[in-house]
Short mmCIF file of C-alpha atoms and ligand atoms in Angstrom, two decimals:
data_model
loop_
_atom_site.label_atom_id
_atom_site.label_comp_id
_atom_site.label_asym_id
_atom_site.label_seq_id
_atom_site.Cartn_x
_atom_site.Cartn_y
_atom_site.Cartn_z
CA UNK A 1 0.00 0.00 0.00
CA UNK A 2 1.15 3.33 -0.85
CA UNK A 3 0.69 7.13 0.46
CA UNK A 4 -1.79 9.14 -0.97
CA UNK A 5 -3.67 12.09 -1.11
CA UNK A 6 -7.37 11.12 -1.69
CA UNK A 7 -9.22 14.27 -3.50
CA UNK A 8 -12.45 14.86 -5.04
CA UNK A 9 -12.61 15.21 -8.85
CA UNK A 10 -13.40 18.33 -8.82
CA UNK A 11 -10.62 19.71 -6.33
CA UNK A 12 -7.70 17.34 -8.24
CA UNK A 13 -6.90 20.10 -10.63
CA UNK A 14 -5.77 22.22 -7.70
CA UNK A 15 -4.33 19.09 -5.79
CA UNK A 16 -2.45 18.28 -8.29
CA UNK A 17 -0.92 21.80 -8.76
CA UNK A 18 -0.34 22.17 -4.58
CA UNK A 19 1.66 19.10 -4.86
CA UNK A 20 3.78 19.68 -7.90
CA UNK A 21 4.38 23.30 -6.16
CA UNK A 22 5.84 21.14 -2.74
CA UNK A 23 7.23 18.63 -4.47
CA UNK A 24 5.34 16.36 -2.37
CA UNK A 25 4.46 13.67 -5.84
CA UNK A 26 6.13 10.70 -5.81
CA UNK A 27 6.35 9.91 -9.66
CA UNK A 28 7.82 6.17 -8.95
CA UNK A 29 3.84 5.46 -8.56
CA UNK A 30 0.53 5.93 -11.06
CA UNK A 31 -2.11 8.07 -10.20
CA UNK A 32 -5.37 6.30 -9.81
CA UNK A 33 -9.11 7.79 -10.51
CA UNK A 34 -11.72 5.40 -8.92
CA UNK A 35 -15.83 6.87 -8.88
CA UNK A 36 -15.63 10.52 -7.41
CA UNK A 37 -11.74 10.35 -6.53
CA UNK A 38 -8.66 10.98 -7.81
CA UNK A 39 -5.46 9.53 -5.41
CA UNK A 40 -2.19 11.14 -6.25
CA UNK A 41 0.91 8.73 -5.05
CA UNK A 42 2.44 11.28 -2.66
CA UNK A 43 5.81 11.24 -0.19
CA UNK A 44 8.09 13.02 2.03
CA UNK A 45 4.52 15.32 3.34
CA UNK A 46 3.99 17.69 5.62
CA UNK A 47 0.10 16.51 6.48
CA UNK A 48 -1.35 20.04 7.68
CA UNK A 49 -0.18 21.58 4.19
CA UNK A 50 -2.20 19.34 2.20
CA UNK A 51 -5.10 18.38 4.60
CA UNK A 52 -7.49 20.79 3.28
CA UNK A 53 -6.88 19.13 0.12
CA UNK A 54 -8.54 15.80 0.63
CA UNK A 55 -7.48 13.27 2.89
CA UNK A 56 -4.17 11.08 3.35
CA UNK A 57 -5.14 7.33 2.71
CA UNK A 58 -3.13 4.57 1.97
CA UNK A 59 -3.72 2.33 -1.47
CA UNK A 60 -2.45 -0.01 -3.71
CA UNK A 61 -1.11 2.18 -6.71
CA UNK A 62 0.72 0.68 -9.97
CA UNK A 63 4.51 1.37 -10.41
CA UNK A 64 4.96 3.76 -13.25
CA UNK A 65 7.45 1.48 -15.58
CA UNK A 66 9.77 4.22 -17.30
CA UNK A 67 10.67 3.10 -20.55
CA UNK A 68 14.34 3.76 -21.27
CA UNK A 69 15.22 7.17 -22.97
CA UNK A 70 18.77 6.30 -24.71
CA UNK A 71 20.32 4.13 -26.39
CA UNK A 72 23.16 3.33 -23.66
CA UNK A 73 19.62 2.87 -21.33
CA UNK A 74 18.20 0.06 -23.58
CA UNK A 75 21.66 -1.52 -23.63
CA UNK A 76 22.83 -1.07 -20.03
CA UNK A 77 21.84 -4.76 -19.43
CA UNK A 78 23.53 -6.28 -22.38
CA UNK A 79 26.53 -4.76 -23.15
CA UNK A 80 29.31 -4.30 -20.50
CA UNK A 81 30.31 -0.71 -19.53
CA UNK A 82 33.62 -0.65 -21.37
CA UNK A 83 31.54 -1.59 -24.71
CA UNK A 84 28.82 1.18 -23.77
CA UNK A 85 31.82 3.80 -23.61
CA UNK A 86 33.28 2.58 -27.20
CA UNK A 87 29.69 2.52 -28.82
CA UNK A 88 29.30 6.23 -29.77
CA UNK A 89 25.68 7.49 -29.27
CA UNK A 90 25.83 9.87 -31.91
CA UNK A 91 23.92 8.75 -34.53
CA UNK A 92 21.78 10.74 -37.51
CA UNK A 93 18.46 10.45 -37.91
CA UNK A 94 17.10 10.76 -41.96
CA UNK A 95 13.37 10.92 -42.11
CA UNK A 96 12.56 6.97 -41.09
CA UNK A 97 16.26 5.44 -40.93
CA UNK A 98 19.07 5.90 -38.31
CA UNK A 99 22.71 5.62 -39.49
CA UNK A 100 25.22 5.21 -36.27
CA UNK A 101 28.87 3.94 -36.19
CA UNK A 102 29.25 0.28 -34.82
CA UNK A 103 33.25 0.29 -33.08
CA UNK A 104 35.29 -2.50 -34.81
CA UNK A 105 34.99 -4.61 -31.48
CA UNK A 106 31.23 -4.44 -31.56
CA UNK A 107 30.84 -6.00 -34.68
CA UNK A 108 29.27 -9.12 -33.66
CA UNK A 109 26.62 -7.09 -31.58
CA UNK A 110 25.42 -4.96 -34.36
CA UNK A 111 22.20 -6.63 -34.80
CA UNK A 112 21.59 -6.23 -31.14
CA UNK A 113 22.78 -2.62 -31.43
CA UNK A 114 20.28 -2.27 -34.08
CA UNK A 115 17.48 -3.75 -33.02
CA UNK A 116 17.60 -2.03 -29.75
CA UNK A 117 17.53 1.29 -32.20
CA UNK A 118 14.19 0.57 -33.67
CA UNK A 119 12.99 -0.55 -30.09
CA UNK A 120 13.83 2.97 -28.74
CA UNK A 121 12.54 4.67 -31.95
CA UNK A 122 9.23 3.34 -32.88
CA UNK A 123 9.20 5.25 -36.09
CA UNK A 124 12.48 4.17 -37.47
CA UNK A 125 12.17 1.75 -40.23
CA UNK A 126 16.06 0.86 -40.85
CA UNK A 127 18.89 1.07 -39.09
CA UNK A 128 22.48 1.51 -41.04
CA UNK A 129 25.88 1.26 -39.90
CA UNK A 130 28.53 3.47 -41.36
CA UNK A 131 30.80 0.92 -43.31
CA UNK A 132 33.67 3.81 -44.33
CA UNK A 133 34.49 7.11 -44.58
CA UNK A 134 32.41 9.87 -46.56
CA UNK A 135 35.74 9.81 -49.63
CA UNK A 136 36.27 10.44 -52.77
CA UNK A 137 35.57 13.35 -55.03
CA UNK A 138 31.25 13.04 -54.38
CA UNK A 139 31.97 13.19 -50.72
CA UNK A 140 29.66 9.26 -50.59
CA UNK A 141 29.79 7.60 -47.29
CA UNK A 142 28.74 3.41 -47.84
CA UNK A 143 26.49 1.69 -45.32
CA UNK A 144 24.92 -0.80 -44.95
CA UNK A 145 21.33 -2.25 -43.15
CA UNK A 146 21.78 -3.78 -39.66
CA UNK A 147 18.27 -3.86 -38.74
CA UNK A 148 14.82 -3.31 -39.86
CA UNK A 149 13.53 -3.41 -43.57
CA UNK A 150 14.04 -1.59 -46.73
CA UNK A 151 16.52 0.12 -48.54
CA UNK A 152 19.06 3.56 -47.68
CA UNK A 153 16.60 5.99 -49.79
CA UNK A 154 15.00 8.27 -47.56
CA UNK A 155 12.54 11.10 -47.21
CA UNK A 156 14.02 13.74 -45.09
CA UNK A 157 11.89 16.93 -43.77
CA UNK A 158 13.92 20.14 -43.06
CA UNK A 159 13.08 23.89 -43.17
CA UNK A 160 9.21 22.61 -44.20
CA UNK A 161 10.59 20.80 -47.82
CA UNK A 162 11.26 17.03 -48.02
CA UNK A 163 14.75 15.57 -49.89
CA UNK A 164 14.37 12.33 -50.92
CA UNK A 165 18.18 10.64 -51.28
CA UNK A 166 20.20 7.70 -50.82
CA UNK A 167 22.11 7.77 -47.98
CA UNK A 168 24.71 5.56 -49.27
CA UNK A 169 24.78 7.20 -52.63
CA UNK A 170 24.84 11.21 -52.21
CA UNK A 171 26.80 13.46 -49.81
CA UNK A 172 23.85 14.57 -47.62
CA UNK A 173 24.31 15.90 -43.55
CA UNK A 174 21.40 17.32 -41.36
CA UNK A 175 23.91 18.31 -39.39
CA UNK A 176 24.30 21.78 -41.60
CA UNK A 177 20.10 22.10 -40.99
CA UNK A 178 20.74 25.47 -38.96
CA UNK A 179 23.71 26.53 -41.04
CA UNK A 180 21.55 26.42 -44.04
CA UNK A 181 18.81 28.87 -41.84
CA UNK A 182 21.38 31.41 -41.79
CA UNK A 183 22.21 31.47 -45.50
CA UNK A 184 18.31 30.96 -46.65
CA UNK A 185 17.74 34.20 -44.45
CA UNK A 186 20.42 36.03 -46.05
CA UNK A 187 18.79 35.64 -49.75
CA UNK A 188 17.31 39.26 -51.19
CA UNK A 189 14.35 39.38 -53.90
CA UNK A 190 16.07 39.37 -57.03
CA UNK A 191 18.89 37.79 -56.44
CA UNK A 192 20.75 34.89 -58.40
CA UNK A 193 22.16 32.29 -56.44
CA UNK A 194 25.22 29.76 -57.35
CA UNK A 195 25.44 26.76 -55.39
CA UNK A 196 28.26 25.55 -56.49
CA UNK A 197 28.19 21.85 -54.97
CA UNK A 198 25.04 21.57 -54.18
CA UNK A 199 24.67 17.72 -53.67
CA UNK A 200 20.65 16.64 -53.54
CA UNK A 201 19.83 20.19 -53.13
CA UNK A 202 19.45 21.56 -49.69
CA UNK A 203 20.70 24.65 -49.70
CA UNK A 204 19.12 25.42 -53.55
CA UNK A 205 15.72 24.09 -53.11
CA UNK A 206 15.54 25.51 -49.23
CA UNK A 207 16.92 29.22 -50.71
CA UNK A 208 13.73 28.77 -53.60
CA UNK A 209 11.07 27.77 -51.13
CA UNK A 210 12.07 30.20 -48.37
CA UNK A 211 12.45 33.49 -50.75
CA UNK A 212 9.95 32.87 -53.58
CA UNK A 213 11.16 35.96 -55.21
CA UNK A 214 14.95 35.13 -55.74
CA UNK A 215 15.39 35.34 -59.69
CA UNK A 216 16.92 31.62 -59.89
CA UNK A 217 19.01 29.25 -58.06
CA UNK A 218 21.61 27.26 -60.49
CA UNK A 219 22.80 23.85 -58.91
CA UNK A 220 25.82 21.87 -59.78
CA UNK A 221 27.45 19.12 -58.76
CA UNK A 222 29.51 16.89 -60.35
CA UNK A 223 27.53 13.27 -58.72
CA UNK A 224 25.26 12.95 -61.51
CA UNK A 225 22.34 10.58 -58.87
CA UNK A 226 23.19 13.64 -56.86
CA UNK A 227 21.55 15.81 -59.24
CA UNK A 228 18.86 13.29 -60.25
CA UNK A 229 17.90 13.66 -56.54
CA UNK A 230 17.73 17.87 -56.91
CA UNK A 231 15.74 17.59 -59.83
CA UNK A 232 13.49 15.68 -58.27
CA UNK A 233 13.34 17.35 -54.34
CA UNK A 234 12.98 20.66 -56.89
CA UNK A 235 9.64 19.07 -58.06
CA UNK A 236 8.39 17.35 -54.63
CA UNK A 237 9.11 20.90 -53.39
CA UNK A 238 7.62 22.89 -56.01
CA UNK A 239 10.52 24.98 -57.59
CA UNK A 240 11.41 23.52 -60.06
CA UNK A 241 10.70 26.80 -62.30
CA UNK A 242 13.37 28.72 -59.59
CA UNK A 243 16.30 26.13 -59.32
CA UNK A 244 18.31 24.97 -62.62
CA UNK A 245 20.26 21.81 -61.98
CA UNK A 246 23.48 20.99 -64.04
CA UNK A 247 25.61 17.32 -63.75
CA UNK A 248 29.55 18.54 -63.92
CA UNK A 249 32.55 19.57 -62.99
CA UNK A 250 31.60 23.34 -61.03
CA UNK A 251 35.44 24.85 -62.44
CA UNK A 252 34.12 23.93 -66.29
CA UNK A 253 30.48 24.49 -65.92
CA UNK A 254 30.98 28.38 -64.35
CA UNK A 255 33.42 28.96 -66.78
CA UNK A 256 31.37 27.87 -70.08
CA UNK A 257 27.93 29.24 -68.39
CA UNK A 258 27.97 31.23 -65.63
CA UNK A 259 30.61 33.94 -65.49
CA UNK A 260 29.90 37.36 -63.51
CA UNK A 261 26.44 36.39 -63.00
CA UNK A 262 25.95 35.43 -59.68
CA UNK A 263 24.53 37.82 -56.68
CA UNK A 264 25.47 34.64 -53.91
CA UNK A 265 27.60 31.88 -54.70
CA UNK A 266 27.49 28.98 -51.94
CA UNK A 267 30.45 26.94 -51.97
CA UNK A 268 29.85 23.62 -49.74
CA UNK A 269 32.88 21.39 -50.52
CA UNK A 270 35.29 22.11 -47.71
CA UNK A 271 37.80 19.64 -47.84
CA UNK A 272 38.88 21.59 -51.07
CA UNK A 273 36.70 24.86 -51.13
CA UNK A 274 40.48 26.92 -51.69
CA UNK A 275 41.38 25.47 -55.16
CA UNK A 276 37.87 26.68 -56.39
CA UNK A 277 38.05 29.87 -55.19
CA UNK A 278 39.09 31.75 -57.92
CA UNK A 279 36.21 30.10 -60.14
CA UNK A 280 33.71 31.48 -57.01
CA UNK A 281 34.85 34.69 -57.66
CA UNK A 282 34.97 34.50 -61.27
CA UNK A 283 31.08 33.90 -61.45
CA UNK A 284 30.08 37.05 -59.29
CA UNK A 285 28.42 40.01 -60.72
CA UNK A 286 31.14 42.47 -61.47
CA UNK A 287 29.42 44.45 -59.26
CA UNK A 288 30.26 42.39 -56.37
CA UNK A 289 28.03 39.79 -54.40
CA UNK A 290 28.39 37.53 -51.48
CA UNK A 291 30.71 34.32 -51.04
CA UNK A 292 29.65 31.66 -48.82
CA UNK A 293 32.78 29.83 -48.17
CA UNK A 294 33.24 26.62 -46.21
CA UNK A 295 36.17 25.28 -44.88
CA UNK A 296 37.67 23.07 -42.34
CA UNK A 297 40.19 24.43 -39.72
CA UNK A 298 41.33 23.46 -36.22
CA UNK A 299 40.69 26.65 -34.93
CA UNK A 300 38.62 30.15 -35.32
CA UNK A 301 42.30 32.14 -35.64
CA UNK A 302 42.99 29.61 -38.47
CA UNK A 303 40.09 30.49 -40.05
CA UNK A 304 40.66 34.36 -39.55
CA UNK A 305 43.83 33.97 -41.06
N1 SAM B 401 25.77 21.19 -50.56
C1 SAM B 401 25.39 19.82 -50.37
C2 SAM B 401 24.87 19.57 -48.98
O1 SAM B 401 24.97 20.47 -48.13
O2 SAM B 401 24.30 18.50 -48.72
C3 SAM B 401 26.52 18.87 -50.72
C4 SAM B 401 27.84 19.18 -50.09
S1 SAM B 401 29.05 17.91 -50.23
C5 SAM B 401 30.12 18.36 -48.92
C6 SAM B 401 30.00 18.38 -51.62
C7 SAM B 401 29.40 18.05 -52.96
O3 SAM B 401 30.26 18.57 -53.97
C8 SAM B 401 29.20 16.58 -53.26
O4 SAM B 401 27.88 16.32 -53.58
C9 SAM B 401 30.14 16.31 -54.47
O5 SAM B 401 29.61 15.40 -55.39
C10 SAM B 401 30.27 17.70 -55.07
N2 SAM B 401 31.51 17.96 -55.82
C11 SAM B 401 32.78 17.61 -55.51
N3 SAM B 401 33.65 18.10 -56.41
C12 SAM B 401 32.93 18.79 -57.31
C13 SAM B 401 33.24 19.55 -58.46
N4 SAM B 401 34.52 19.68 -58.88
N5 SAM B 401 32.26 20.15 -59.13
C14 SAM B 401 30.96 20.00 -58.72
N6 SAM B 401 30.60 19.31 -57.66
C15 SAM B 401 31.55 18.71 -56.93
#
């Protein structure tokens, strides 16, 4: 039998308040409504602050069973602590499939690993396992199913417009989602936007949904499923009249097409952003215009420098 705090339906509303306010509700236990009463599991009272309340009676109320929140939680029974340090919990969720890293040593557990994935997220059809590094010149990471069904194409909602992709086919990251709110915000009416490596198209077909009135957003990129991908998010998304997608090299393509004609050019290839440079600044307006340049550096004075 536990403590509790027998009210009348029509005072619980209040009860319940008065004893969130002490902290006097003991959340290991359920509340329970039987006919005119409510009992709220209660502990560690002071009676004569909640008497006028209802009256403390003792009953037999349910455990709450907490359902585990993480990953490491779900596993804390099967793998050993030294294996729940090495498994990295950072994972990426695209639209119904999770990709996460399985260490080498947890190889034979991946299907556990997995599985305990689509337990924790009921809405996750697939779970994938990073099987390299994203390499080569279209920036492609492989993986490969560990649990659940189907195969590594995905919808993926950000910014209110859905990319459809391959995971294991096209460069794609939600971790840029709030870097991309920045540079969407940025766009003026009338402006014409380069995105010089644009991949399936998030920053292009985000910059044409977000400011209707930019003039048009030209895509390249040089993974031609990449750009299949674009064209296609462009007409899921509806912009296909604002965003022009083109399969090539970006050095060639701005120099046969797009020379002084840009307002914004977005370069999103940071590995080796500096040897395109020149061409970036090659396809702004004579005028001038703004350079979105991405690199990686160590530190912020690096980057100043
Ligand atoms: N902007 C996209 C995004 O945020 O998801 C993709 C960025 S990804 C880091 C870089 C992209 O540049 C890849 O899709 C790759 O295929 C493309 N790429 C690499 N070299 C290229 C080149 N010389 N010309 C055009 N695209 C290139």
């Amino acid at each position: 039998m536990e403590k509790c705090l027998k009210t009348r339906k029509k005072k619980a509303e209040t009860a319940k308040q008065k004893l969130f306010s002490l902290s006097y509700m003991d959340f290991s236990r359920k509340t329970v409504s039987s006919g005119d009463f409510i009992y709220f599991p209660i502990k560690d009272f002071d009676k004569s602050k909640i008497s006028k309340l209802g009256t403390i009676s003792s009953k037999k109320l349910p455990k709450k069973i907490r359902k585990p929140r993480t990953i490491s939680e779900i596993l804390s029974k099967k793998l050993s602590k030294t294996e729940l340090t090495e498994l990295k919990t950072s994972f990426d969720i695209f639209g119904d499939i999770i990709l996460v890293e399985i260490p080498e040593n947890l190889i034979k557990k991946e299907k556990l690993i997995g599985n305990s994935f689509l337990k924790l997220y009921p809405n996750i059809r697939a779970v994938f396992k990073k099987t390299g590094k994203v390499s080569g010149i279209e920036r492609v990471r492989p993986a490969k199913r560990i649990a659940g069904t189907g195969t590594s194409e995905v919808n993926y909602k950000e910014s209110g417009c859905i990319f459809k992709f391959d995971i294991s086919k096209v460069f794609f990251t939600p971790r840029l989602s709030t870097e991309r709110e920045k540079i969407f915000a940025k766009v003026k009416p009338g402006e014409i936007v380069l995105d010089m490596f644009a991949g399936v198209g998030p920053f292009s077909v985000i910059i044409a949904k977000k400011q209707p009135l930019v003039e048009k957003v030209y895509a390249i990129d040089i993974n031609n499923t990449a750009i299949s991908y674009l064209r296609e998010n462009a007409r899921i998304n509806k912009v296909s009249d604002k965003v022009e997608a083109f399969v090539g090299d970006s050095k060639t393509t701005i120099s046969k097409k797009f020379k002084g004609i840009a307002d914004r050019v977005i370069m999103n290839l940071p590995k080796t952003s500096l040897n395109f440079l020149p061409t970036a600044l090659n396809a702004l307006k004579p005028k001038g215009g703004v350079l979105h340049y991405y690199t990686f550096k160590a530190t912020k004075q690096e980057v100043k420098a």
